[in-house]
Amino acid sequence: MPNTIVLPVVRAMLASDIPAVMRIQAECYPPSMLESEEVFRARLALTPATCWIWSPAPDCAGAYLFSYPSRKDVITPLGAQFKLAAAPDCLYLHDLAVAPVARGKRAANALVAAALAHARSVGLNWSALVSVQQSQSFWGTLGYQAATNGLPSQARKNLASYQVSTDQPGAVYMLQQLL
């Protein structure tokens, strides 16, 4: 019998993926940045078309991405529910996490590519995110640029919710214009 090669895939997140999402989150973030299962389930229920899993094999999750249609310069606070914009112009990438066993396999790149393809297909002009844990250079390689100047006061306040420790560099709001 020939060997079957299984290639990783990006697929829509399912409610049955939430336990794996919780595990991956715990492997990637400090306790002060962990969001609840209830919040994850609500986000998935609100916008299932913009939540993805990177799967290295069937029935296996190695990375995830939660995103949602929003407005440029609107930042969701850490741990808060998503609020869909009435007239979105931006896909906000809220949470991308890659399990340690999946690192180095371009899982994050594949998830972001899927998200940006979706954003373009529905006519969104921007993608935005909050860079944490010194990830700004990674996001820069994917076309995002720091954009903290000129943020509305509520966005600046919400951005501060990601600054969970004084010994870590600050969170940075980043944008990418989609063509």
Coordinates of N, CA and C in Angstrom, one line a residue:
M1 N 0.8 -1.2 0.0 CA 0.0 0.0 0.0 C 0.9 1.2 0.0
P2 N 0.6 2.2 -0.9 CA 1.5 3.4 -1.0 C 1.3 4.3 0.2
N3 N 2.3 5.0 0.6 CA 2.2 6.0 1.6 C 1.3 7.2 1.1
T4 N 0.4 7.6 2.0 CA -0.4 8.8 1.7 C 0.2 10.0 2.4
I5 N 0.4 11.1 1.6 CA 0.9 12.3 2.2 C -0.3 13.2 2.5
V6 N -0.4 13.6 3.7 CA -1.4 14.5 4.1 C -0.8 15.9 4.2
L7 N -1.3 16.9 3.5 CA -0.8 18.2 3.5 C -1.7 19.1 4.5
P8 N -1.1 20.0 5.2 CA -1.8 20.9 6.1 C -2.9 21.7 5.3
V9 N -4.0 22.0 5.9 CA -5.1 22.8 5.3 C -5.5 23.9 6.2
V10 N -6.0 24.9 5.6 CA -6.8 25.9 6.4 C -8.2 25.7 6.1
R11 N -9.0 25.6 7.2 CA -10.4 25.3 7.1 C -11.2 26.2 8.0
A12 N -12.5 26.2 7.8 CA -13.4 27.0 8.7 C -13.3 26.3 10.1
M13 N -13.3 27.2 11.1 CA -13.3 26.7 12.5 C -14.7 26.2 12.8
L14 N -14.8 25.1 13.6 CA -16.0 24.5 14.0 C -16.1 24.6 15.5
A15 N -17.4 24.6 16.1 CA -17.5 24.6 17.5 C -16.7 23.4 18.2
S16 N -16.6 22.3 17.5 CA -15.9 21.2 18.1 C -14.4 21.4 18.1
D17 N -13.9 22.5 17.5 CA -12.5 22.9 17.6 C -12.1 23.7 18.9
I18 N -13.1 24.2 19.6 CA -12.9 25.1 20.7 C -12.0 24.5 21.8
P19 N -12.1 23.2 22.1 CA -11.2 22.6 23.1 C -9.7 22.7 22.6
A20 N -9.5 22.5 21.3 CA -8.1 22.6 20.8 C -7.7 24.0 20.8
V21 N -8.6 24.9 20.5 CA -8.3 26.4 20.5 C -7.8 26.8 21.9
M22 N -8.6 26.3 22.9 CA -8.2 26.7 24.3 C -6.9 26.2 24.7
R23 N -6.5 24.9 24.2 CA -5.2 24.4 24.5 C -4.1 25.2 23.8
I24 N -4.3 25.5 22.5 CA -3.3 26.3 21.8 C -3.1 27.7 22.5
Q25 N -4.2 28.3 22.8 CA -4.1 29.6 23.5 C -3.3 29.5 24.7
A26 N -3.5 28.5 25.6 CA -2.8 28.3 26.8 C -1.3 28.1 26.6
E27 N -1.0 27.5 25.4 CA 0.4 27.2 25.1 C 1.1 28.4 24.5
C28 N 0.4 29.4 24.1 CA 1.0 30.6 23.4 C 1.0 31.9 24.2
Y29 N 0.1 32.1 25.2 CA -0.1 33.3 25.8 C 0.1 33.2 27.3
P30 N 0.6 34.3 28.0 CA 0.7 34.2 29.4 C -0.7 34.3 30.0
P31 N -0.9 33.8 31.3 CA -2.2 33.7 31.9 C -3.0 35.1 31.9
S32 N -2.3 36.2 31.9 CA -3.0 37.5 31.9 C -3.6 37.8 30.6
M33 N -3.3 37.1 29.5 CA -3.8 37.3 28.2 C -4.8 36.3 27.8
L34 N -5.1 35.3 28.6 CA -6.0 34.2 28.2 C -7.5 34.7 28.2
E35 N -8.2 34.4 27.1 CA -9.6 34.8 27.0 C -10.4 33.5 27.2
S36 N -11.6 33.7 27.6 CA -12.5 32.6 28.1 C -13.1 31.8 26.9
E37 N -13.4 30.6 27.3 CA -14.1 29.7 26.3 C -15.4 30.3 25.8
E38 N -16.1 30.9 26.8 CA -17.4 31.6 26.5 C -17.2 32.6 25.4
V39 N -16.1 33.4 25.5 CA -15.8 34.5 24.6 C -15.5 33.9 23.2
F40 N -14.7 32.8 23.2 CA -14.4 32.2 21.9 C -15.6 31.6 21.2
R41 N -16.5 31.0 22.0 CA -17.7 30.4 21.4 C -18.6 31.5 20.8
A42 N -18.7 32.6 21.6 CA -19.6 33.7 21.1 C -19.0 34.3 19.8
R43 N -17.7 34.4 19.8 CA -17.0 35.0 18.6 C -17.3 34.1 17.4
L44 N -17.1 32.8 17.5 CA -17.3 31.9 16.5 C -18.7 31.9 16.0
A45 N -19.7 31.9 16.9 CA -21.1 32.0 16.6 C -21.5 33.3 15.8
L46 N -20.8 34.4 16.2 CA -21.1 35.7 15.6 C -20.6 35.8 14.1
T47 N -19.4 35.2 13.9 CA -18.8 35.4 12.6 C -18.0 34.1 12.2
P48 N -18.7 33.0 11.9 CA -18.0 31.8 11.6 C -17.3 31.9 10.2
A49 N -17.6 32.8 9.4 CA -17.0 32.9 8.1 C -15.6 33.5 8.2
T50 N -15.2 34.0 9.3 CA -13.9 34.7 9.5 C -13.1 34.1 10.6
C51 N -13.4 32.8 11.0 CA -12.6 32.1 12.0 C -12.1 30.8 11.4
W52 N -10.7 30.6 11.5 CA -10.1 29.5 10.8 C -9.2 28.7 11.7
I53 N -9.0 27.5 11.2 CA -8.1 26.5 11.8 C -7.1 26.1 10.8
W54 N -5.8 26.0 11.2 CA -4.8 25.4 10.4 C -4.6 24.0 10.9
S55 N -4.8 23.0 10.0 CA -4.9 21.6 10.4 C -3.8 20.8 9.7
P56 N -2.8 20.3 10.4 CA -1.8 19.5 9.8 C -2.2 18.1 9.4
A57 N -3.3 17.7 9.9 CA -3.9 16.3 9.7 C -5.3 16.4 10.0
P58 N -6.1 15.4 9.4 CA -7.5 15.4 9.7 C -7.8 15.4 11.2
D59 N -8.8 16.1 11.7 CA -9.2 16.1 13.1 C -8.1 16.6 14.0
C60 N -7.3 17.5 13.5 CA -6.2 18.0 14.3 C -6.1 19.5 14.1
A61 N -5.9 20.3 15.2 CA -5.7 21.7 15.0 C -4.3 22.1 15.5
G62 N -3.6 22.8 14.7 CA -2.3 23.2 15.1 C -2.2 24.7 15.3
A63 N -3.2 25.5 14.7 CA -3.2 26.9 14.9 C -4.6 27.4 14.6
Y64 N -4.8 28.7 15.0 CA -6.2 29.2 14.8 C -6.1 30.7 14.6
L65 N -7.1 31.3 14.0 CA -7.2 32.7 13.7 C -8.7 33.1 13.9
F66 N -8.9 34.1 14.8 CA -10.2 34.7 15.0 C -10.1 36.1 14.3
S67 N -11.1 36.4 13.5 CA -11.1 37.7 12.9 C -12.6 38.1 12.7
Y68 N -12.8 39.4 12.3 CA -14.2 39.8 12.1 C -14.2 41.1 11.3
P69 N -15.3 41.3 10.6 CA -15.5 42.5 9.8 C -15.7 43.7 10.8
S70 N -14.9 44.8 10.6 CA -14.9 45.9 11.5 C -14.7 47.2 10.7
R71 N -14.3 48.2 11.4 CA -14.0 49.5 10.8 C -12.5 49.8 11.1
K72 N -11.8 50.4 10.2 CA -10.5 50.9 10.4 C -10.4 51.8 11.6
D73 N -9.4 51.6 12.5 CA -9.1 52.3 13.7 C -10.1 52.0 14.8
V74 N -10.8 50.9 14.7 CA -11.6 50.4 15.8 C -10.9 49.2 16.4
I75 N -10.7 49.2 17.7 CA -9.9 48.1 18.4 C -10.8 47.4 19.4
T76 N -11.0 46.1 19.3 CA -11.7 45.4 20.4 C -10.8 45.2 21.6
P77 N -11.2 45.5 22.8 CA -10.4 45.3 24.0 C -10.2 43.8 24.2
L78 N -9.1 43.5 24.8 CA -8.8 42.1 25.2 C -9.9 41.5 26.0
G79 N -10.4 40.4 25.6 CA -11.5 39.7 26.4 C -12.9 40.1 26.1
A80 N -13.0 41.1 25.2 CA -14.4 41.6 24.9 C -15.0 40.9 23.7
Q81 N -16.3 40.9 23.6 CA -17.0 40.4 22.5 C -16.8 41.2 21.2
F82 N -16.9 40.5 20.1 CA -16.8 41.2 18.8 C -18.1 42.0 18.6
K83 N -17.9 43.2 18.0 CA -19.1 44.0 17.6 C -18.9 44.2 16.1
L84 N -19.8 43.6 15.3 CA -19.7 43.7 13.8 C -20.1 45.1 13.4
A85 N -19.4 45.6 12.5 CA -19.7 47.0 12.0 C -20.8 46.9 11.0
A86 N -21.7 47.9 11.0 CA -22.8 48.0 10.1 C -22.3 48.1 8.7
A87 N -21.2 48.9 8.5 CA -20.6 49.1 7.2 C -19.1 48.9 7.3
P88 N -18.7 47.6 7.4 CA -17.3 47.3 7.6 C -16.4 47.7 6.4
D89 N -15.2 48.2 6.7 CA -14.2 48.5 5.7 C -12.9 47.7 6.0
C90 N -12.9 46.9 7.0 CA -11.7 46.3 7.5 C -11.9 44.9 8.1
L91 N -11.0 44.0 7.8 CA -11.0 42.7 8.5 C -10.0 42.8 9.7
Y92 N -10.6 42.8 10.9 CA -9.7 42.9 12.1 C -9.3 41.5 12.5
L93 N -8.0 41.2 12.5 CA -7.4 40.0 13.0 C -7.2 40.1 14.5
H94 N -8.1 39.4 15.2 CA -8.0 39.6 16.7 C -7.1 38.7 17.4
D95 N -7.0 37.4 17.0 CA -6.2 36.4 17.7 C -5.7 35.4 16.7
L96 N -4.4 35.3 16.6 CA -3.7 34.3 15.9 C -2.7 33.6 16.8
A97 N -2.9 32.3 16.9 CA -2.0 31.5 17.8 C -1.6 30.2 17.1
V98 N -0.3 29.9 17.2 CA 0.3 28.7 16.6 C 0.9 27.8 17.7
A99 N 0.4 26.6 17.8 CA 0.9 25.7 18.8 C 2.4 25.4 18.6
P100 N 3.1 25.3 19.7 CA 4.6 25.0 19.6 C 4.9 23.9 18.6
V101 N 4.1 22.8 18.5 CA 4.4 21.7 17.6 C 4.2 22.1 16.2
A102 N 3.5 23.2 15.9 CA 3.2 23.6 14.5 C 4.1 24.7 14.1
R103 N 4.9 25.2 14.9 CA 5.8 26.4 14.5 C 6.8 26.0 13.5
G104 N 7.1 26.9 12.6 CA 8.1 26.6 11.6 C 7.5 26.0 10.4
K105 N 6.1 25.8 10.4 CA 5.5 25.1 9.3 C 4.6 26.1 8.5
R106 N 4.8 27.4 8.7 CA 4.1 28.5 8.0 C 2.6 28.4 8.2
A107 N 2.2 27.9 9.4 CA 0.7 27.9 9.7 C 0.2 29.3 9.8
A108 N 0.9 30.2 10.5 CA 0.4 31.6 10.6 C 0.3 32.2 9.3
N109 N 1.2 32.1 8.4 CA 1.2 32.6 7.1 C 0.0 32.1 6.3
A110 N -0.3 30.8 6.4 CA -1.4 30.3 5.7 C -2.8 30.8 6.2
L111 N -2.9 30.9 7.5 CA -4.1 31.5 8.1 C -4.3 32.9 7.7
V112 N -3.3 33.7 7.7 CA -3.4 35.2 7.4 C -3.7 35.3 5.9
A113 N -3.1 34.5 5.0 CA -3.4 34.5 3.6 C -4.9 34.2 3.4
A114 N -5.4 33.2 4.1 CA -6.8 32.8 3.9 C -7.7 34.0 4.3
A115 N -7.3 34.6 5.5 CA -8.1 35.8 6.0 C -8.1 36.9 5.0
L116 N -6.9 37.3 4.5 CA -6.8 38.4 3.5 C -7.5 38.1 2.2
A117 N -7.5 36.9 1.8 CA -8.2 36.5 0.5 C -9.7 36.7 0.8
H118 N -10.2 36.3 1.9 CA -11.6 36.5 2.2 C -11.9 38.0 2.3
A119 N -11.1 38.8 3.0 CA -11.3 40.2 3.1 C -11.4 40.8 1.7
R120 N -10.5 40.5 0.8 CA -10.6 41.0 -0.5 C -11.8 40.6 -1.3
S121 N -12.2 39.3 -1.1 CA -13.3 38.8 -1.8 C -14.7 39.5 -1.4
V122 N -14.7 40.0 -0.3 CA -15.9 40.7 0.2 C -15.8 42.2 0.1
G123 N -14.7 42.7 -0.5 CA -14.5 44.1 -0.8 C -14.1 45.0 0.4
L124 N -13.4 44.4 1.4 CA -12.9 45.2 2.5 C -11.5 45.9 2.0
N125 N -11.3 47.1 2.4 CA -10.2 47.9 2.0 C -9.0 47.8 2.9
W126 N -9.2 47.3 4.1 CA -8.2 47.3 5.1 C -8.2 46.0 5.9
S127 N -7.0 45.7 6.5 CA -6.9 44.7 7.5 C -6.1 45.3 8.7
A128 N -6.6 45.0 9.9 CA -5.9 45.6 11.1 C -5.7 44.5 12.2
L129 N -4.9 44.8 13.1 CA -4.6 43.9 14.2 C -3.9 44.7 15.3
V130 N -3.8 44.0 16.5 CA -2.9 44.5 17.5 C -1.8 43.5 17.7
S131 N -0.6 44.0 17.5 CA 0.6 43.1 17.6 C 1.0 43.1 19.1
V132 N 1.2 41.9 19.6 CA 1.6 41.6 21.0 C 2.8 40.7 21.0
Q133 N 3.4 40.5 22.2 CA 4.5 39.6 22.4 C 5.6 39.8 21.4
Q134 N 5.9 41.0 21.1 CA 7.1 41.3 20.2 C 6.9 40.7 18.8
S135 N 5.7 40.7 18.3 CA 5.4 40.1 17.0 C 5.3 41.1 15.8
Q136 N 5.7 42.4 16.1 CA 5.6 43.4 15.1 C 6.4 43.1 13.8
S137 N 7.6 42.6 14.0 CA 8.4 42.3 12.8 C 7.7 41.2 11.9
F138 N 7.1 40.2 12.6 CA 6.4 39.1 11.9 C 5.3 39.7 11.0
W139 N 4.5 40.6 11.7 CA 3.4 41.2 10.9 C 3.9 42.1 9.8
G140 N 5.0 42.7 10.0 CA 5.6 43.6 9.0 C 6.0 42.8 7.8
T141 N 6.4 41.5 7.9 CA 6.7 40.7 6.8 C 5.5 40.3 6.0
L142 N 4.3 40.5 6.6 CA 3.1 40.1 5.9 C 2.4 41.4 5.4
G143 N 3.1 42.5 5.5 CA 2.6 43.8 4.9 C 1.9 44.7 5.8
Y144 N 1.9 44.5 7.1 CA 1.3 45.4 8.1 C 2.3 46.4 8.5
Q145 N 1.8 47.6 8.9 CA 2.6 48.7 9.4 C 2.0 49.3 10.6
A146 N 2.8 49.7 11.5 CA 2.4 50.3 12.8 C 1.6 51.6 12.4
A147 N 0.5 51.8 13.1 CA -0.4 52.9 12.8 C -1.0 53.5 14.1
T148 N -0.2 53.8 15.1 CA -0.8 54.2 16.3 C -1.0 55.7 16.4
N149 N -0.5 56.5 15.4 CA -0.7 57.9 15.4 C -2.1 58.2 14.9
G150 N -2.8 59.1 15.6 CA -4.1 59.6 15.1 C -5.2 58.7 15.5
L151 N -5.0 57.7 16.3 CA -6.1 56.8 16.7 C -7.1 57.6 17.6
P152 N -8.4 57.3 17.4 CA -9.4 57.9 18.3 C -9.1 57.5 19.7
S153 N -9.6 58.3 20.7 CA -9.3 58.1 22.1 C -9.8 56.7 22.6
Q154 N -11.0 56.3 22.1 CA -11.5 54.9 22.5 C -10.6 53.8 22.0
A155 N -10.1 54.0 20.8 CA -9.2 53.0 20.3 C -7.9 52.9 21.1
R156 N -7.4 54.1 21.5 CA -6.1 54.1 22.3 C -6.4 53.4 23.6
K157 N -7.6 53.7 24.2 CA -7.9 53.1 25.5 C -8.0 51.5 25.3
N158 N -8.6 51.1 24.3 CA -8.8 49.6 24.0 C -7.4 49.0 23.7
L159 N -6.6 49.7 23.0 CA -5.2 49.2 22.8 C -4.5 49.0 24.1
A160 N -4.7 49.8 25.0 CA -4.0 49.7 26.3 C -4.4 48.4 27.1
S161 N -5.5 47.8 26.7 CA -6.0 46.6 27.4 C -5.0 45.4 27.1
Y162 N -4.2 45.5 26.0 CA -3.3 44.5 25.6 C -2.0 44.6 26.3
Q163 N -1.7 45.7 27.0 CA -0.5 45.9 27.8 C -0.7 45.3 29.1
V164 N -0.4 44.0 29.2 CA -0.7 43.2 30.4 C 0.4 43.2 31.4
S165 N 1.6 43.6 31.0 CA 2.7 43.6 31.9 C 3.6 44.7 31.6
T166 N 4.2 45.3 32.6 CA 5.1 46.5 32.4 C 6.5 46.0 31.9
D167 N 6.8 44.7 32.0 CA 8.1 44.2 31.6 C 8.1 43.7 30.1
Q168 N 7.0 43.9 29.5 CA 6.9 43.5 28.1 C 6.7 44.8 27.2
P169 N 7.2 44.7 26.0 CA 7.0 45.9 25.1 C 5.5 46.1 24.9
G170 N 5.1 47.3 24.6 CA 3.7 47.6 24.4 C 3.1 47.0 23.2
A171 N 1.7 46.9 23.2 CA 1.0 46.5 22.1 C 1.0 47.5 21.0
V172 N 1.0 47.1 19.7 CA 1.0 48.1 18.6 C -0.1 47.8 17.6
Y173 N -0.9 48.8 17.3 CA -1.9 48.7 16.3 C -1.3 48.8 15.0
M174 N -1.7 47.8 14.1 CA -1.0 47.7 12.8 C -2.1 47.6 11.7
L175 N -1.8 48.2 10.5 CA -2.8 48.2 9.4 C -2.1 47.7 8.1
Q176 N -2.9 47.2 7.3 CA -2.5 46.9 5.9 C -3.6 47.3 5.0
Q177 N -3.3 48.1 4.0 CA -4.3 48.4 3.0 C -4.4 47.3 2.0
L178 N -5.6 46.8 1.7 CA -5.8 45.7 0.7 C -6.1 46.3 -0.6
L179 N -5.4 45.7 -1.6 CA -5.6 46.3 -3.0 C -6.5 45.4 -3.8

